[in-house]
């Protein structure tokens, strides 16, 4: 139990959320779990600091009615703490853990997919020929919508691209 306590004390809650990139429901659930953990740890500390024995001899020396003290002492000695069935709480914790694992796996899948897409994009960028080496036919083959838009503008008698002058300025002075 002491090993579990020392390990629980070493958990860096802030680092867990940021290092794993937790967001949304998972981050909220982690924060709620941390709060419950802190509350439970605080209660355990308070209870362990409380005195656990009763000095009945001190009461006998102060009170005249010894029968009351004897009766209380008998009740104290015969007291058995109630046992509770914690299986419901354990099932709830296991369900929470299963949901957290499921959310983590979904997040991992999304992150892996995004990393794969980014690696493909990076590979395409690294292997791409310089823009100056491309021909018009290669650009049209890669993006047929450019050829369609150009054909549409030329058929309407427009020889300039809308927004070009605003973005790049008027070069007609040269």
mmCIF file of C-alpha atoms in Angstrom:
data_model
loop_
_atom_site.group_PDB
_atom_site.id
_atom_site.type_symbol
_atom_site.label_atom_id
_atom_site.label_comp_id
_atom_site.label_asym_id
_atom_site.label_seq_id
_atom_site.Cartn_x
_atom_site.Cartn_y
_atom_site.Cartn_z
ATOM 1 C CA UNK A 1 0.000 0.000 0.000
ATOM 2 C CA UNK A 2 2.882 2.353 0.793
ATOM 3 C CA UNK A 3 4.290 1.826 -2.708
ATOM 4 C CA UNK A 4 0.900 2.774 -4.186
ATOM 5 C CA UNK A 5 0.785 5.907 -2.063
ATOM 6 C CA UNK A 6 4.289 6.994 -3.002
ATOM 7 C CA UNK A 7 3.551 6.397 -6.681
ATOM 8 C CA UNK A 8 0.274 8.339 -6.433
ATOM 9 C CA UNK A 9 2.095 11.267 -4.833
ATOM 10 C CA UNK A 10 4.561 11.421 -7.718
ATOM 11 C CA UNK A 11 1.881 11.826 -10.397
ATOM 12 C CA UNK A 12 2.231 15.167 -12.166
ATOM 13 C CA UNK A 13 -1.405 15.828 -13.099
ATOM 14 C CA UNK A 14 -0.701 18.963 -15.142
ATOM 15 C CA UNK A 15 1.931 17.174 -17.208
ATOM 16 C CA UNK A 16 -0.399 14.250 -17.991
ATOM 17 C CA UNK A 17 -2.949 16.462 -19.727
ATOM 18 C CA UNK A 18 -0.436 18.496 -21.691
ATOM 19 C CA UNK A 19 1.965 15.694 -22.658
ATOM 20 C CA UNK A 20 -0.833 13.470 -23.936
ATOM 21 C CA UNK A 21 -2.630 16.382 -25.570
ATOM 22 C CA UNK A 22 -5.902 15.545 -23.858
ATOM 23 C CA UNK A 23 -8.851 17.678 -24.831
ATOM 24 C CA UNK A 24 -12.583 17.801 -24.304
ATOM 25 C CA UNK A 25 -14.301 15.031 -22.397
ATOM 26 C CA UNK A 26 -11.105 13.156 -21.602
ATOM 27 C CA UNK A 27 -9.433 16.218 -20.052
ATOM 28 C CA UNK A 28 -12.581 16.990 -18.044
ATOM 29 C CA UNK A 29 -12.787 13.406 -16.796
ATOM 30 C CA UNK A 30 -9.108 13.501 -15.798
ATOM 31 C CA UNK A 31 -9.642 16.751 -13.860
ATOM 32 C CA UNK A 32 -12.667 15.259 -12.069
ATOM 33 C CA UNK A 33 -10.664 12.136 -11.218
ATOM 34 C CA UNK A 34 -7.827 14.297 -9.841
ATOM 35 C CA UNK A 35 -10.294 16.207 -7.652
ATOM 36 C CA UNK A 36 -11.767 12.964 -6.286
ATOM 37 C CA UNK A 37 -8.253 11.642 -5.685
ATOM 38 C CA UNK A 38 -7.248 14.781 -3.778
ATOM 39 C CA UNK A 39 -10.448 14.701 -1.689
ATOM 40 C CA UNK A 40 -9.953 11.031 -0.815
ATOM 41 C CA UNK A 41 -6.289 11.611 0.082
ATOM 42 C CA UNK A 42 -7.273 14.559 2.308
ATOM 43 C CA UNK A 43 -9.944 12.484 4.114
ATOM 44 C CA UNK A 44 -7.528 9.592 4.659
ATOM 45 C CA UNK A 45 -4.967 12.008 6.101
ATOM 46 C CA UNK A 46 -7.538 13.545 8.475
ATOM 47 C CA UNK A 47 -8.724 10.150 9.653
ATOM 48 C CA UNK A 48 -5.221 8.776 10.140
ATOM 49 C CA UNK A 49 -4.294 11.848 12.224
ATOM 50 C CA UNK A 50 -7.324 11.400 14.501
ATOM 51 C CA UNK A 51 -6.738 9.565 17.801
ATOM 52 C CA UNK A 52 -7.726 5.921 17.530
ATOM 53 C CA UNK A 53 -7.822 4.781 21.177
ATOM 54 C CA UNK A 54 -9.979 5.802 24.106
ATOM 55 C CA UNK A 55 -8.493 6.096 27.602
ATOM 56 C CA UNK A 56 -11.325 4.733 29.755
ATOM 57 C CA UNK A 57 -9.204 4.931 32.926
ATOM 58 C CA UNK A 58 -9.081 8.693 32.561
ATOM 59 C CA UNK A 59 -12.886 8.793 32.464
ATOM 60 C CA UNK A 60 -13.140 6.444 35.489
ATOM 61 C CA UNK A 61 -10.961 8.765 37.525
ATOM 62 C CA UNK A 62 -13.088 11.806 36.604
ATOM 63 C CA UNK A 63 -16.624 10.396 36.808
ATOM 64 C CA UNK A 64 -18.430 8.861 39.767
ATOM 65 C CA UNK A 65 -20.794 6.608 37.784
ATOM 66 C CA UNK A 66 -18.497 3.699 36.900
ATOM 67 C CA UNK A 67 -21.352 1.617 35.457
ATOM 68 C CA UNK A 68 -21.847 4.048 32.575
ATOM 69 C CA UNK A 69 -18.160 3.919 31.765
ATOM 70 C CA UNK A 70 -18.164 0.095 31.933
ATOM 71 C CA UNK A 71 -21.178 -0.048 29.609
ATOM 72 C CA UNK A 72 -19.585 2.348 27.109
ATOM 73 C CA UNK A 73 -16.321 0.412 27.245
ATOM 74 C CA UNK A 74 -18.152 -2.880 26.567
ATOM 75 C CA UNK A 75 -19.961 -1.321 23.617
ATOM 76 C CA UNK A 76 -16.670 0.096 22.351
ATOM 77 C CA UNK A 77 -14.895 -3.250 22.583
ATOM 78 C CA UNK A 78 -17.763 -5.147 20.961
ATOM 79 C CA UNK A 79 -18.104 -2.651 18.132
ATOM 80 C CA UNK A 80 -17.548 -4.124 14.687
ATOM 81 C CA UNK A 81 -17.324 -1.705 11.802
ATOM 82 C CA UNK A 82 -19.923 -2.206 9.134
ATOM 83 C CA UNK A 83 -18.686 -3.728 5.937
ATOM 84 C CA UNK A 84 -19.904 -2.302 2.693
ATOM 85 C CA UNK A 85 -20.256 -3.925 -0.663
ATOM 86 C CA UNK A 86 -18.015 -1.804 -2.842
ATOM 87 C CA UNK A 87 -18.568 -3.859 -5.970
ATOM 88 C CA UNK A 88 -20.837 -1.125 -7.405
ATOM 89 C CA UNK A 89 -18.122 1.473 -6.927
ATOM 90 C CA UNK A 90 -15.529 -0.866 -8.413
ATOM 91 C CA UNK A 91 -17.778 -1.505 -11.405
ATOM 92 C CA UNK A 92 -18.242 2.245 -11.831
ATOM 93 C CA UNK A 93 -14.476 2.762 -11.688
ATOM 94 C CA UNK A 94 -13.934 -0.045 -14.197
ATOM 95 C CA UNK A 95 -16.575 1.453 -16.502
ATOM 96 C CA UNK A 96 -14.879 4.856 -16.194
ATOM 97 C CA UNK A 97 -11.523 3.240 -16.924
ATOM 98 C CA UNK A 98 -12.947 1.401 -19.938
ATOM 99 C CA UNK A 99 -14.438 4.659 -21.285
ATOM 100 C CA UNK A 100 -11.153 6.471 -20.695
ATOM 101 C CA UNK A 101 -9.230 3.716 -22.510
ATOM 102 C CA UNK A 102 -11.734 3.800 -25.382
ATOM 103 C CA UNK A 103 -11.416 7.596 -25.653
ATOM 104 C CA UNK A 104 -7.634 7.327 -25.510
ATOM 105 C CA UNK A 105 -7.625 4.694 -28.277
ATOM 106 C CA UNK A 106 -9.906 6.853 -30.445
ATOM 107 C CA UNK A 107 -7.649 9.834 -29.872
ATOM 108 C CA UNK A 108 -4.590 7.715 -30.669
ATOM 109 C CA UNK A 109 -6.226 6.512 -33.895
ATOM 110 C CA UNK A 110 -7.037 10.076 -34.958
ATOM 111 C CA UNK A 111 -3.539 11.272 -34.104
ATOM 112 C CA UNK A 112 -1.948 8.343 -35.969
ATOM 113 C CA UNK A 113 -4.114 9.029 -39.021
ATOM 114 C CA UNK A 114 -3.235 12.723 -38.950
ATOM 115 C CA UNK A 115 0.467 11.898 -38.554
ATOM 116 C CA UNK A 116 0.252 9.583 -41.559
ATOM 117 C CA UNK A 117 -1.393 12.321 -43.630
ATOM 118 C CA UNK A 118 1.230 14.829 -42.531
ATOM 119 C CA UNK A 119 4.050 12.413 -43.376
ATOM 120 C CA UNK A 120 2.547 11.899 -46.857
ATOM 121 C CA UNK A 121 2.251 15.636 -47.331
ATOM 122 C CA UNK A 122 5.828 16.172 -46.177
ATOM 123 C CA UNK A 123 7.038 13.432 -48.536
ATOM 124 C CA UNK A 124 5.141 15.060 -51.422
ATOM 125 C CA UNK A 125 6.662 18.442 -50.599
ATOM 126 C CA UNK A 126 10.175 17.010 -50.397
ATOM 127 C CA UNK A 127 9.832 15.069 -53.656
ATOM 128 C CA UNK A 128 8.041 17.786 -55.590
ATOM 129 C CA UNK A 129 9.824 19.448 -58.453
ATOM 130 C CA UNK A 130 10.444 23.166 -58.177
ATOM 131 C CA UNK A 131 7.593 25.346 -59.438
ATOM 132 C CA UNK A 132 9.801 26.772 -62.172
ATOM 133 C CA UNK A 133 10.275 23.299 -63.707
ATOM 134 C CA UNK A 134 6.543 22.566 -64.049
ATOM 135 C CA UNK A 135 4.802 22.825 -67.398
ATOM 136 C CA UNK A 136 1.266 24.095 -67.978
ATOM 137 C CA UNK A 137 0.165 20.588 -68.969
ATOM 138 C CA UNK A 138 1.433 19.153 -65.661
ATOM 139 C CA UNK A 139 -0.403 21.841 -63.643
ATOM 140 C CA UNK A 140 -3.621 21.201 -65.606
ATOM 141 C CA UNK A 141 -3.240 17.451 -65.073
ATOM 142 C CA UNK A 142 -2.857 17.993 -61.322
ATOM 143 C CA UNK A 143 -5.677 20.556 -61.072
ATOM 144 C CA UNK A 144 -8.195 20.254 -63.947
ATOM 145 C CA UNK A 145 -10.384 22.935 -62.341
ATOM 146 C CA UNK A 146 -7.771 25.561 -63.268
ATOM 147 C CA UNK A 147 -8.149 24.734 -66.965
ATOM 148 C CA UNK A 148 -11.959 24.820 -66.676
ATOM 149 C CA UNK A 149 -11.915 28.203 -64.927
ATOM 150 C CA UNK A 150 -9.486 29.635 -67.480
ATOM 151 C CA UNK A 151 -11.653 28.404 -70.379
ATOM 152 C CA UNK A 152 -14.697 29.950 -68.721
ATOM 153 C CA UNK A 153 -12.999 33.346 -68.238
ATOM 154 C CA UNK A 154 -11.634 33.416 -71.820
ATOM 155 C CA UNK A 155 -15.052 32.496 -73.265
ATOM 156 C CA UNK A 156 -16.544 35.487 -71.437
ATOM 157 C CA UNK A 157 -13.858 37.787 -72.800
ATOM 158 C CA UNK A 158 -12.070 38.266 -69.494
ATOM 159 C CA UNK A 159 -8.328 38.188 -69.853
ATOM 160 C CA UNK A 160 -7.410 39.144 -66.282
ATOM 161 C CA UNK A 161 -7.837 37.138 -63.108
ATOM 162 C CA UNK A 162 -10.280 38.729 -60.620
ATOM 163 C CA UNK A 163 -8.417 40.091 -57.575
ATOM 164 C CA UNK A 164 -4.971 39.874 -59.170
ATOM 165 C CA UNK A 165 -4.394 43.641 -59.295
ATOM 166 C CA UNK A 166 -5.550 44.041 -55.690
ATOM 167 C CA UNK A 167 -3.219 41.342 -54.500
ATOM 168 C CA UNK A 168 -0.127 41.938 -56.680
ATOM 169 C CA UNK A 169 -0.587 45.482 -57.971
ATOM 170 C CA UNK A 170 -0.853 46.863 -61.508
ATOM 171 C CA UNK A 171 2.188 46.056 -63.624
ATOM 172 C CA UNK A 172 0.912 47.882 -66.748
ATOM 173 C CA UNK A 173 3.215 50.837 -66.035
ATOM 174 C CA UNK A 174 6.243 48.741 -66.871
#
